[in-house]
mmCIF file of C-alpha atoms and ligand atoms in Angstrom:
data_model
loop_
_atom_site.group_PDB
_atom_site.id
_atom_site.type_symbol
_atom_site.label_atom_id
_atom_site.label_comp_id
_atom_site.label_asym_id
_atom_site.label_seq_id
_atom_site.Cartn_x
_atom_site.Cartn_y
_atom_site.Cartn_z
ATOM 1 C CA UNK C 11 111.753 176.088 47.755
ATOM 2 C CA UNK C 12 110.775 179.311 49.952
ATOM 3 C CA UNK C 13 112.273 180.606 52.955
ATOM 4 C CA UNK C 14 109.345 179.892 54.477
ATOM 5 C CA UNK C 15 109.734 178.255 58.651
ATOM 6 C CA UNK C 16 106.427 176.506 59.388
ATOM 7 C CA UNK C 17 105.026 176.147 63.024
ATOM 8 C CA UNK C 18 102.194 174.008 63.192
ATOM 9 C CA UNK C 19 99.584 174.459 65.672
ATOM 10 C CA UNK C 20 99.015 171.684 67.912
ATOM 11 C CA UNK C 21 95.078 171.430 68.850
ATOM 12 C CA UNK C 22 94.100 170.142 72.720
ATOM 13 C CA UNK C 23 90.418 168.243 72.342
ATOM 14 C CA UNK C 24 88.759 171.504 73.232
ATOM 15 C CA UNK C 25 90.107 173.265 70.432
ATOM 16 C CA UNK C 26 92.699 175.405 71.966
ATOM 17 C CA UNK C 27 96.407 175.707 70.865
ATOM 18 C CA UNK C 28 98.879 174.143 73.327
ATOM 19 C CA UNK C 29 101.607 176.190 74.832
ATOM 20 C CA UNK C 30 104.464 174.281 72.761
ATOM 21 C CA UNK C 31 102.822 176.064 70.035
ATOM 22 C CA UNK C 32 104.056 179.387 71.504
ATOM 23 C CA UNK C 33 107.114 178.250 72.684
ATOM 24 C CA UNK C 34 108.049 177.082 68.731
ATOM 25 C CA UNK C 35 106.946 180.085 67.328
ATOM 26 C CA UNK C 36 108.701 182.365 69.777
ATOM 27 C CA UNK C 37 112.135 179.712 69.166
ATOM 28 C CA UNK C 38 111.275 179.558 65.431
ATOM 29 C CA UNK C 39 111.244 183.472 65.566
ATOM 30 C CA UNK C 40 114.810 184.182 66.699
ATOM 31 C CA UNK C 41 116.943 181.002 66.028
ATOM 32 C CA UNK C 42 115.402 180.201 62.512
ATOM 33 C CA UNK C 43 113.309 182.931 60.382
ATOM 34 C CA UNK C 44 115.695 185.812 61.608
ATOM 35 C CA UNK C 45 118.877 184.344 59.791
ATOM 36 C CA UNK C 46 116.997 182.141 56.844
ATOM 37 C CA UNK C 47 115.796 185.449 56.266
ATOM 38 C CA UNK C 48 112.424 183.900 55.771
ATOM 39 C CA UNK C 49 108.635 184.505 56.961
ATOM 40 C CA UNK C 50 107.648 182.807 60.144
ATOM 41 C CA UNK C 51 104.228 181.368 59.348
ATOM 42 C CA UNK C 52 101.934 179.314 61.370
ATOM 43 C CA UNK C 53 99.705 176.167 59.789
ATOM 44 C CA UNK C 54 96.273 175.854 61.655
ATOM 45 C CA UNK C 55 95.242 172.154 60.577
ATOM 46 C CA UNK C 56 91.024 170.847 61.743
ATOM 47 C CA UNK C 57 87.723 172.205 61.244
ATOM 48 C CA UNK C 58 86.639 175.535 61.913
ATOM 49 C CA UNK C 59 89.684 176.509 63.188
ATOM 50 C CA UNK C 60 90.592 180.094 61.223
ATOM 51 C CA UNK C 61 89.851 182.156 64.375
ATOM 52 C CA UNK C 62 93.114 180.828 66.119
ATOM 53 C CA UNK C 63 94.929 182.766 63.529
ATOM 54 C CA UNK C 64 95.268 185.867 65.517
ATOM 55 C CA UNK C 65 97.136 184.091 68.438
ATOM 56 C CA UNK C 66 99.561 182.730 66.197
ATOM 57 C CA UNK C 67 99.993 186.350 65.185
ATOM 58 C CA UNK C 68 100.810 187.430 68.930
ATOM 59 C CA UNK C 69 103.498 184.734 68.849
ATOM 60 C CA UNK C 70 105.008 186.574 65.872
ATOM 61 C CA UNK C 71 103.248 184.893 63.186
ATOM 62 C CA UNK C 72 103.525 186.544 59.637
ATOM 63 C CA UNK C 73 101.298 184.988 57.829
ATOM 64 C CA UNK C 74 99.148 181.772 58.682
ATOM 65 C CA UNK C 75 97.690 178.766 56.467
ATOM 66 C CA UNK C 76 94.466 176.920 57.073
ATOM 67 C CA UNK C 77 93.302 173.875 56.103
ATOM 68 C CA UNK C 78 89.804 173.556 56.738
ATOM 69 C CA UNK C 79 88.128 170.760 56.018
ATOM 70 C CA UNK C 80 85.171 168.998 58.072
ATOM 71 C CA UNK C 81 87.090 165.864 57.364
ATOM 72 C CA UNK C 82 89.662 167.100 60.024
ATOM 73 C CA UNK C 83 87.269 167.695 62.805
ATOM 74 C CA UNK C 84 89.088 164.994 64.967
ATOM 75 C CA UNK C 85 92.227 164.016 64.632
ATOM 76 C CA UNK C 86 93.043 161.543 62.333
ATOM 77 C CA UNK C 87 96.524 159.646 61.135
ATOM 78 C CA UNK C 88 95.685 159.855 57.518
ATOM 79 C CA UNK C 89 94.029 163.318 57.364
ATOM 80 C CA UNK C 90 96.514 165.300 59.420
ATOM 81 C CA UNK C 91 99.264 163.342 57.040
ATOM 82 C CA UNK C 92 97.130 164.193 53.567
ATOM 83 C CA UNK C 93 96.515 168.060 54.954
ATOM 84 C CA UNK C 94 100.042 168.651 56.030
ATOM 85 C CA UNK C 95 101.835 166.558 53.182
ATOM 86 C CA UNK C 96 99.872 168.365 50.549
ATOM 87 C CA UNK C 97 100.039 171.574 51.533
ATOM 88 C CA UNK C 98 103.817 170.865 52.310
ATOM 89 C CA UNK C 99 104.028 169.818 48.065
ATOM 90 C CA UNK C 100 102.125 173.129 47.309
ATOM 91 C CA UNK C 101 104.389 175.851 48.768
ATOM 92 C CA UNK C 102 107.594 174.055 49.822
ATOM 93 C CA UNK C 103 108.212 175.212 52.664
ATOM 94 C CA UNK C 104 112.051 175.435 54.660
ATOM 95 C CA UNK C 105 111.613 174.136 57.670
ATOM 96 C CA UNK C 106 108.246 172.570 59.463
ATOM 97 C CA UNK C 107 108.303 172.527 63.047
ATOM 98 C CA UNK C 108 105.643 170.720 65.065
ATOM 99 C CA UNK C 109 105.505 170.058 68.796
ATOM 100 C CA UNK C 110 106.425 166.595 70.033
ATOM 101 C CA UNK C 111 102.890 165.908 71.131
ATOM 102 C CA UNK C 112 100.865 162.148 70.782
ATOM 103 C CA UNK C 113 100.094 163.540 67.696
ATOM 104 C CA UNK C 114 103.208 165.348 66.506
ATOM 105 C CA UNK C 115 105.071 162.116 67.315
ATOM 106 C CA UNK C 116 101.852 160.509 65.586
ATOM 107 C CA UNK C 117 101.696 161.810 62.037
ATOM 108 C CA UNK C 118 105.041 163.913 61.886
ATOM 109 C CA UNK C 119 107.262 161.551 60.225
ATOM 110 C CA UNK C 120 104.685 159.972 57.981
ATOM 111 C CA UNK C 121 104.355 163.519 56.614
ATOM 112 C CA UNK C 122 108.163 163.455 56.269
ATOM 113 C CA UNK C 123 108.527 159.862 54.396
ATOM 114 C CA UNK C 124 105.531 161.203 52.245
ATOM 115 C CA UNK C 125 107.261 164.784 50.966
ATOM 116 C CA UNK C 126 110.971 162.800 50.911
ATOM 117 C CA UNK C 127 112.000 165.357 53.936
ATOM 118 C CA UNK C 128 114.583 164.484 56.511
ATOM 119 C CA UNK C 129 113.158 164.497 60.530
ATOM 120 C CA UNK C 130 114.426 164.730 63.778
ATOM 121 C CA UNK C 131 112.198 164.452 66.951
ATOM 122 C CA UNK C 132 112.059 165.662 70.247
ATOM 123 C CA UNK C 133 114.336 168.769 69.585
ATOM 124 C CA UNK C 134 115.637 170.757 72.832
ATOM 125 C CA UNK C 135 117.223 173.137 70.785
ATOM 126 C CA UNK C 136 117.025 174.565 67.352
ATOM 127 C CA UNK C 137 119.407 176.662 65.269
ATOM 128 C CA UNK C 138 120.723 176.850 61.868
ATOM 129 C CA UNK C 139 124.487 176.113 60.786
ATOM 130 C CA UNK C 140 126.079 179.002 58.626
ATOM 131 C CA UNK C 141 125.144 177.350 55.179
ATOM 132 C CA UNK C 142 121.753 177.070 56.502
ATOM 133 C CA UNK C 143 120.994 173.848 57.472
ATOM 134 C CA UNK C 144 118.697 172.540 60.494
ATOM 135 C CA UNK C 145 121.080 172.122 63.769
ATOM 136 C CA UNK C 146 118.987 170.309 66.554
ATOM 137 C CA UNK C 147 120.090 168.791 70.349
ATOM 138 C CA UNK C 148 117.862 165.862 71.680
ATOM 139 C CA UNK C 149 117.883 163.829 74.235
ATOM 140 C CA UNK C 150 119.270 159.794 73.919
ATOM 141 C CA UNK C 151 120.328 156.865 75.548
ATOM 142 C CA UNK C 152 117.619 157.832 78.431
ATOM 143 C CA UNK C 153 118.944 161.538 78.726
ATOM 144 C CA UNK C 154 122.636 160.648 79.423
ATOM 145 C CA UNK C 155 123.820 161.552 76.188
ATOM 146 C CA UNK C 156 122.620 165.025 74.404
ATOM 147 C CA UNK C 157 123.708 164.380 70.450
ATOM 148 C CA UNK C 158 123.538 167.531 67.563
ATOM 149 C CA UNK C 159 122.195 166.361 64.563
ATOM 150 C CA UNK C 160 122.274 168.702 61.476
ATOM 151 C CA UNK C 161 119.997 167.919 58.321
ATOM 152 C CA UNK C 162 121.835 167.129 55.301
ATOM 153 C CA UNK C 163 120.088 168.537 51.742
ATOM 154 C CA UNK C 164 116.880 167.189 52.085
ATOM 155 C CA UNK C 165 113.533 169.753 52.132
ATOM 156 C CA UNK C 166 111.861 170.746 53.884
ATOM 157 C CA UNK C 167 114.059 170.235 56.986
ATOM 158 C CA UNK C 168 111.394 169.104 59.827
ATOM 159 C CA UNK C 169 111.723 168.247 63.700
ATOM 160 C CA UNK C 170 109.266 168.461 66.428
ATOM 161 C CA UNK C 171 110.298 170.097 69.697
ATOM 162 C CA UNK C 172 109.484 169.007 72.781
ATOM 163 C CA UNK C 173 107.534 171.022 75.649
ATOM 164 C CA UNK C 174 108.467 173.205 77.835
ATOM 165 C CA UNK C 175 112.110 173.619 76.300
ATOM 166 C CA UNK C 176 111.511 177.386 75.009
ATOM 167 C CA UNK C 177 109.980 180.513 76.652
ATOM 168 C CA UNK C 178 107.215 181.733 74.957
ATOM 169 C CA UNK C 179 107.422 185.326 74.180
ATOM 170 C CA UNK C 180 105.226 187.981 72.244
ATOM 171 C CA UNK C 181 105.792 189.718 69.452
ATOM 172 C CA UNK C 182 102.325 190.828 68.062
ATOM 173 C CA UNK C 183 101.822 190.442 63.907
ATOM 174 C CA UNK C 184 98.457 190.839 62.350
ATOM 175 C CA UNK C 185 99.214 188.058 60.277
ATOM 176 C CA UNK C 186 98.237 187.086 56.281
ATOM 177 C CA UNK C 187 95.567 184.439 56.457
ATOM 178 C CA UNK C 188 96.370 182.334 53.530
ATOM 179 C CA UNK C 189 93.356 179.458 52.557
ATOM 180 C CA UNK C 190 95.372 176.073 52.730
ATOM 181 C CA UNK C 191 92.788 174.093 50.842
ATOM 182 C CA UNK C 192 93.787 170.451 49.611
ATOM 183 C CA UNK C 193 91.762 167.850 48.363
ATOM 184 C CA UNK C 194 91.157 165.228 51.045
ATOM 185 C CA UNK C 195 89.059 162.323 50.252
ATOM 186 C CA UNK C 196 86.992 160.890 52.483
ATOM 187 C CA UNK C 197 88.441 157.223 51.486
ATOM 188 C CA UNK C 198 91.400 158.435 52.756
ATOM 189 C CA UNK C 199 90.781 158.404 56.455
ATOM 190 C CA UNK C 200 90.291 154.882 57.559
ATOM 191 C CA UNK C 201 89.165 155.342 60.804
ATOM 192 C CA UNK C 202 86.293 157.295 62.794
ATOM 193 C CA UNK C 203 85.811 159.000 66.081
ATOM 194 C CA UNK C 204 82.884 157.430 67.526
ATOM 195 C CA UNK C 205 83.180 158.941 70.808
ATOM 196 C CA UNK C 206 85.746 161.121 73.121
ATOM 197 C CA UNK C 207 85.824 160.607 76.877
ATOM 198 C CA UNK C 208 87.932 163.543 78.499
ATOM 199 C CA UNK C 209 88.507 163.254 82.270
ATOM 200 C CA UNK C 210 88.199 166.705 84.281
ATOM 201 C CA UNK C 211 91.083 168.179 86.075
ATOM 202 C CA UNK C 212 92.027 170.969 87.701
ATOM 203 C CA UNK C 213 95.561 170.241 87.455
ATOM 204 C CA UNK C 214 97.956 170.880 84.697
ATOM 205 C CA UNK C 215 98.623 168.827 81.817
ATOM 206 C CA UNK C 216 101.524 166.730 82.521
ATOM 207 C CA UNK C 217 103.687 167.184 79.001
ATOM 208 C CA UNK C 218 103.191 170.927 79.826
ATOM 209 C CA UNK C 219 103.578 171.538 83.538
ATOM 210 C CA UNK C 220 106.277 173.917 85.024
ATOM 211 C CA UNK C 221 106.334 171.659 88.056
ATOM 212 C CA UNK C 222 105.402 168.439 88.345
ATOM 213 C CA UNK C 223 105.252 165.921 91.468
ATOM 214 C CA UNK C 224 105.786 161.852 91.305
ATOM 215 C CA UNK C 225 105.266 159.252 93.514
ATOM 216 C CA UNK C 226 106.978 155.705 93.432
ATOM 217 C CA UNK C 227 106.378 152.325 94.432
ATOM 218 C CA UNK C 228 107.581 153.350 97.670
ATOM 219 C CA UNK C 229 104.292 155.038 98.480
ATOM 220 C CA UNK C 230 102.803 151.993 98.953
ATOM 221 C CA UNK C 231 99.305 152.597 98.299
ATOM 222 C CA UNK C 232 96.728 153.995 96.238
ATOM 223 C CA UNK C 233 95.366 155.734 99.400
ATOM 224 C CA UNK C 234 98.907 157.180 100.147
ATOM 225 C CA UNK C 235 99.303 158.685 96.721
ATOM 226 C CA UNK C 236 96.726 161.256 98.136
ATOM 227 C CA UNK C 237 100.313 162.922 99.627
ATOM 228 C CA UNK C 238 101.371 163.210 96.118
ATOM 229 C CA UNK C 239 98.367 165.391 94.722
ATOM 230 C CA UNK C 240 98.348 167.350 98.206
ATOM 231 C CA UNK C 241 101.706 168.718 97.090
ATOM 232 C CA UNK C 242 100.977 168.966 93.756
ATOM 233 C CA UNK C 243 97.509 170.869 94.416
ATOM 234 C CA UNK C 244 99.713 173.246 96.908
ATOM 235 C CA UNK C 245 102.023 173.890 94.108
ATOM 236 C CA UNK C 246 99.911 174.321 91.023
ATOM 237 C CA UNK C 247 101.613 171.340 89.511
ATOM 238 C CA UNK C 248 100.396 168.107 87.595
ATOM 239 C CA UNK C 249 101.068 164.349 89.711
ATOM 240 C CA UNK C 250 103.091 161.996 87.994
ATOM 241 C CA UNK C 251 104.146 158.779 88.827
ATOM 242 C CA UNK C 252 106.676 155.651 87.606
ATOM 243 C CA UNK C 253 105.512 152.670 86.133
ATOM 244 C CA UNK C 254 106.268 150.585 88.792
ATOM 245 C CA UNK C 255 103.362 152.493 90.781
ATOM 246 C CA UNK C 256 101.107 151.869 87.698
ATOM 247 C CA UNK C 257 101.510 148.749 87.769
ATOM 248 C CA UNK C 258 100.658 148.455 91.493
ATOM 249 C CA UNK C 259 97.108 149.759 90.571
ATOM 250 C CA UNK C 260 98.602 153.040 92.872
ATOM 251 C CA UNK C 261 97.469 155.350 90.136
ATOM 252 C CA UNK C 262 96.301 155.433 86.147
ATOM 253 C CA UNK C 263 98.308 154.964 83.510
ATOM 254 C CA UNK C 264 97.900 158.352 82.125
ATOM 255 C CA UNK C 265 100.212 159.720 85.208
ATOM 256 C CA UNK C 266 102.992 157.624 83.988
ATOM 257 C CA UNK C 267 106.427 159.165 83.261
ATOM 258 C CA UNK C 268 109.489 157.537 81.053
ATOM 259 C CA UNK C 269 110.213 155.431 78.625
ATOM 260 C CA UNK C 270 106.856 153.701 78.063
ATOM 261 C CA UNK C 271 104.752 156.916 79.650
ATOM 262 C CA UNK C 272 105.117 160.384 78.965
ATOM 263 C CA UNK C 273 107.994 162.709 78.453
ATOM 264 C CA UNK C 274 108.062 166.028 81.278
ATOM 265 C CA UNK C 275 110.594 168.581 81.305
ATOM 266 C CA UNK C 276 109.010 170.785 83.800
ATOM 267 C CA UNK C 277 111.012 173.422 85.544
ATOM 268 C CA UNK C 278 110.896 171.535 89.169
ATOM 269 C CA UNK C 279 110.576 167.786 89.329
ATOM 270 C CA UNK C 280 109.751 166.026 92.729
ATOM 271 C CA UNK C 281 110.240 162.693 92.588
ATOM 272 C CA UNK C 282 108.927 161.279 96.073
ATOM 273 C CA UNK C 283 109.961 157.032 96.478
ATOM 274 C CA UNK C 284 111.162 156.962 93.244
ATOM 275 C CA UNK C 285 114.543 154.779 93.024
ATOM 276 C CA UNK C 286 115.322 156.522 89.490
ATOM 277 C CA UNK C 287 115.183 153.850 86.899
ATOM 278 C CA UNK C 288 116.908 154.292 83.443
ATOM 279 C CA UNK C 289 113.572 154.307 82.001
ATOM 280 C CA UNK C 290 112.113 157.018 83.992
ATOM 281 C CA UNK C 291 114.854 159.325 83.916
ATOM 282 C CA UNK C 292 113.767 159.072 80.028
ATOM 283 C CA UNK C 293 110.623 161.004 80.596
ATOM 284 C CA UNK C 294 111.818 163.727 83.135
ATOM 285 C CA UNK C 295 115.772 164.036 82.845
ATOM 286 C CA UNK C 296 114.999 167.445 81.386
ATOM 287 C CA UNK C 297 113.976 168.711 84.080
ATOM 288 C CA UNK C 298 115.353 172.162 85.285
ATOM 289 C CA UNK C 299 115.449 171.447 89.144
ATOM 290 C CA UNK C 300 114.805 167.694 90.534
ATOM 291 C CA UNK C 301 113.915 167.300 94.121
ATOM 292 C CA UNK C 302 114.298 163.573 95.087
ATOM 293 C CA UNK C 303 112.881 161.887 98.558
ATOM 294 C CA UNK C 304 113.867 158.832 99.270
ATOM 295 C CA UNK C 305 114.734 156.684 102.478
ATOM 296 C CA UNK C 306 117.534 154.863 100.603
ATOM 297 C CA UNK C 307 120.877 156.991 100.295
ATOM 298 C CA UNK C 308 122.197 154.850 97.959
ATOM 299 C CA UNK C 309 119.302 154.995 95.385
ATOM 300 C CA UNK C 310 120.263 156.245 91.894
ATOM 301 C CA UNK C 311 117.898 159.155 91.670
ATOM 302 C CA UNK C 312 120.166 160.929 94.279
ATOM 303 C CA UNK C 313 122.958 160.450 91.698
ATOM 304 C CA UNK C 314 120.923 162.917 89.329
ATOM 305 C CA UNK C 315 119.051 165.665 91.273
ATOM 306 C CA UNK C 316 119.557 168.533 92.180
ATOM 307 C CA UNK C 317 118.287 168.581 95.874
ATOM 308 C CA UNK C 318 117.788 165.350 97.610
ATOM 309 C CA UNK C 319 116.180 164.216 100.986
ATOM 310 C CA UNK C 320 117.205 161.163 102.715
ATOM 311 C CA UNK C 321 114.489 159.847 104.944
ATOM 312 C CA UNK C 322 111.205 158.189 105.200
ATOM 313 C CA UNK C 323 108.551 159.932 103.380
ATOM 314 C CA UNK C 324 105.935 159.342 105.802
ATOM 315 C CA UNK C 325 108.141 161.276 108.111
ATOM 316 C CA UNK C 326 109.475 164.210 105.459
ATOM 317 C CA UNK C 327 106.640 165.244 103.814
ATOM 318 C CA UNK C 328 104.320 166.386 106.309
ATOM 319 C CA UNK C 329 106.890 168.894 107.520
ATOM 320 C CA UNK C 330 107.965 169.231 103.586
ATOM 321 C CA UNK C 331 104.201 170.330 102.433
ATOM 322 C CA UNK C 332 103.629 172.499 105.202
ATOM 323 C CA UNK C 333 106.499 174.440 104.907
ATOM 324 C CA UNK C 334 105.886 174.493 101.459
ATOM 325 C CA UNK C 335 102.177 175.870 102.351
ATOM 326 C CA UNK C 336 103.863 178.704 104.545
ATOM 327 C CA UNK C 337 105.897 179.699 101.327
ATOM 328 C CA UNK C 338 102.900 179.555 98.846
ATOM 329 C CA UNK C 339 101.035 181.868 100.956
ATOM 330 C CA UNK C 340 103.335 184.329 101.521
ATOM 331 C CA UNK C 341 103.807 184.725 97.598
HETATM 332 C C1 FAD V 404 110.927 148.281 78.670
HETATM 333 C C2 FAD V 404 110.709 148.978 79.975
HETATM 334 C C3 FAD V 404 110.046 150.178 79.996
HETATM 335 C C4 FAD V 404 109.845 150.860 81.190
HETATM 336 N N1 FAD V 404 109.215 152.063 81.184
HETATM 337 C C5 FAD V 404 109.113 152.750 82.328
HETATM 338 C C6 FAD V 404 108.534 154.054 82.349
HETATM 339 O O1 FAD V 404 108.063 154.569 81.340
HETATM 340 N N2 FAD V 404 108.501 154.710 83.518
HETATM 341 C C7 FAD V 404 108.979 154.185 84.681
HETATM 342 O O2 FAD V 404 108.920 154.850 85.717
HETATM 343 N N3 FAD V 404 109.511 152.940 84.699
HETATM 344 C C8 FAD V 404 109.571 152.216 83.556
HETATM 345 N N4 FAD V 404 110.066 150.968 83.592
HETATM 346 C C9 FAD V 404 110.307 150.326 84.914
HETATM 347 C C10 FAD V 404 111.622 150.711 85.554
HETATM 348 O O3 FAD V 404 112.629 149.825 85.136
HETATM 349 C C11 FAD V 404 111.534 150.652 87.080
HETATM 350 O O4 FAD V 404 111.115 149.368 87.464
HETATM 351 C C12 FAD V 404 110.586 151.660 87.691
HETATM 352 O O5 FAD V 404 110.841 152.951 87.206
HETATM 353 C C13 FAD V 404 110.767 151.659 89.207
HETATM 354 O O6 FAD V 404 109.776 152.446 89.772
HETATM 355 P P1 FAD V 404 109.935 152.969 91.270
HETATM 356 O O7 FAD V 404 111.142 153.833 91.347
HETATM 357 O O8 FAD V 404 108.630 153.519 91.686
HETATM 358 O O9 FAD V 404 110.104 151.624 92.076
HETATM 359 P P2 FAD V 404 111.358 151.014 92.820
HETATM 360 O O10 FAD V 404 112.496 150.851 91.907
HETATM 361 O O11 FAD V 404 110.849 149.804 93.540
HETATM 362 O O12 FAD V 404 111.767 152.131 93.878
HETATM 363 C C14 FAD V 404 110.993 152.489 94.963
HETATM 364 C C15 FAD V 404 111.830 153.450 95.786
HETATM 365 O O13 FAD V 404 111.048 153.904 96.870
HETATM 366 C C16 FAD V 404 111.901 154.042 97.988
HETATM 367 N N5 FAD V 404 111.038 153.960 99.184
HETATM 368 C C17 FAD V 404 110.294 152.890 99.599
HETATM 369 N N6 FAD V 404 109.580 153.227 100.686
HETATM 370 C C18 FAD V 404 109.900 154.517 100.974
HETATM 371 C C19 FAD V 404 109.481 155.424 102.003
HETATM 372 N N7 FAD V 404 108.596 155.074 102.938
HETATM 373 N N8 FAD V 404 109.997 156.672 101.990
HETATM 374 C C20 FAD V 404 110.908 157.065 101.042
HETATM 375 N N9 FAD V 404 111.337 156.231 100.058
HETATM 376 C C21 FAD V 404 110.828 154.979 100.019
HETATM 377 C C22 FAD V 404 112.877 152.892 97.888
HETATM 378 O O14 FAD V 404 114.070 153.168 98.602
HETATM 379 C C23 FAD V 404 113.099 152.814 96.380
HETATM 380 O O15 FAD V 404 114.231 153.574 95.976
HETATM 381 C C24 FAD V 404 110.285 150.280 82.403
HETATM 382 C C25 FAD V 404 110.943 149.044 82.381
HETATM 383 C C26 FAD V 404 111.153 148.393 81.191
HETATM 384 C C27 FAD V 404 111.884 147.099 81.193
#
């Protein structure tokens, strides 16, 4: 086994590297490779995808493989698992570190049943115990309860991390580019991209945004959920919502937070109407700062934020966005 901590890159559909990418290096950098006294490297997995090597680099990348292979032009299950498992039984890497993206959580811990590794998920922190082992926090039981879990003596040692729960920081390498071929059959991937729809946004990506804003059932209306992306817009964050405004038709699925939706841990949460079910709290209770509006003082979410605002929000937000205008211009 080497000393080796692996960060792999995780891809958007456009080909860039998402921030948690950063963020794990930049964690990987000071909590891991410093005291394993082992090379931070980065894994760039896809097709045509060597020229992302130098940004690893600025993240403090030493030396980075690739696996290149037209056969990984989208992702797939089975490719990403073949790539990343091989290449995993070819240098033996310490620890493998992947964000917990849909596809980190997607292929991850096949690649870990497939090399015999041990696997958390959803790490908020990472460190290493004194003999060296993996020492992770996560969040369970809907973010109530924050248990350590420390790998035993199976290798590699792998967890993803989630977003947003590390600072990104610099520290420029020109890394080693290191050819990561493996043999990947084209039998092996059993299914095939016929076709990728991406909607256009100007807003952040939810999973990654520093601030987000939610609406609730409370709002009442698809039309009223235009009070939700007003703020948002104004504060350069993403618009979220619960499930119970889903399923009211308020808004698409793909804005859904918690349990069943997506997982946020943005630095300021606004949850407008939102009663602050068990099962959301899942998807944003790591948030830094939640802001919670609600016209019932005795709903739950006021039990867990950090600022809260009892009253109607037809009646708090107007005053609540402009006065957040005022601020955003004057910075
Ligand atoms: C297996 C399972 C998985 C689930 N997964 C998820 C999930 O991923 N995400 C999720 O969110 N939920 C999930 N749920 C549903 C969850 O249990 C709740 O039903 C849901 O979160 C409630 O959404 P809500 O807060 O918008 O609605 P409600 O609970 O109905 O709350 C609406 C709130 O709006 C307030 N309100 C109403 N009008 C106004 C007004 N004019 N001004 C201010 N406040 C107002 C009310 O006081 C109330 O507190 C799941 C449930 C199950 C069983």
């Amino acid at each position: 086994m080497s000393n080796e901590v692996w960060i792999i890159a995780d891809l958007k559909i456009d080909g860039s590297i998402r921030q948690v990418t950063f963020e794990a290096l930049s964690e990987a950098r000071s909590k891991i490779a410093g005291k394993l006294g082992g090379q931070l490297c980065g894994v760039l997995i896809g097709s045509g995808v060597s020229g992302h090597a130098a940004e690893l680099g600025k993240y403090g990348a030493e030396k980075v493989y690739v696996v290149d292979n037209e056969l990984l032009k989208n992702f797939s299950t089975e490719g990403y698992t073949t790539a990343l498992s091989e290449l995993i039984k070819k240098h033996s890497p310490a620890v493998v570190i992947a964000g917990n993206t849909v596809f980190g959580q997607d292929y991850f811990p096949a690649v870990a049943a497939r090399v015999g590794a041990g696997v958390t998920m959803d790490a908020i922190e990472i460190d290493l115990t004194d003999d060296k082992k993996l020492k992770i926090k996560r969040f369970s039981h809907s973010s109530k309860a924050i248990p350590t879990q420390v790998f035993l003596d199976h290798h590699p040692m792998m967890t993803t991390v989630r977003p947003n729960s590390f600072k990104a920081a610099e520290d420029p390498k020109t890394p080693e580019v290191v050819d990561g071929a493996v043999t990947i059959n084209p039998g092996d991937i059993k299914s095939r991209v016929v076709e990728i729809k991406t909607k256009e946004s100007d807003r952040p990506e939810l999973t990654e945004a520093e601030r987000v804003v939610s609406g609730g059932r409370g709002l009442g209306s698809e039309e009223n959920f235009k009070f939700i992306y007003q703020l948002a817009d104004m504060l350069g964050a993403a618009a979220g919502a619960t499930r119970a405004a889903v399923d009211a038709g308020y808004c698409p699925y793909d804005m859904q937070v918690g349990q069943t939706g997506k997982a946020v841990s943005p630095n300021l949460y606004i949850a407008i109407a939102i009663s602050g079910s068990v099962q959301h709290f899942a998807g944003m209770g790591s948030s830094k700062v939640i802001v919670a509006i609600n016209k019932d003082p005795e709903a739950p979410i006021f039990q867990k934020c950090d600022y809260g605002i009892v009253g109607d929000l037809f009646d708090v937000l107007p005053p609540f966005t402009e006065k957040v205008r005022a601020l955003v211009s004057q910075s």
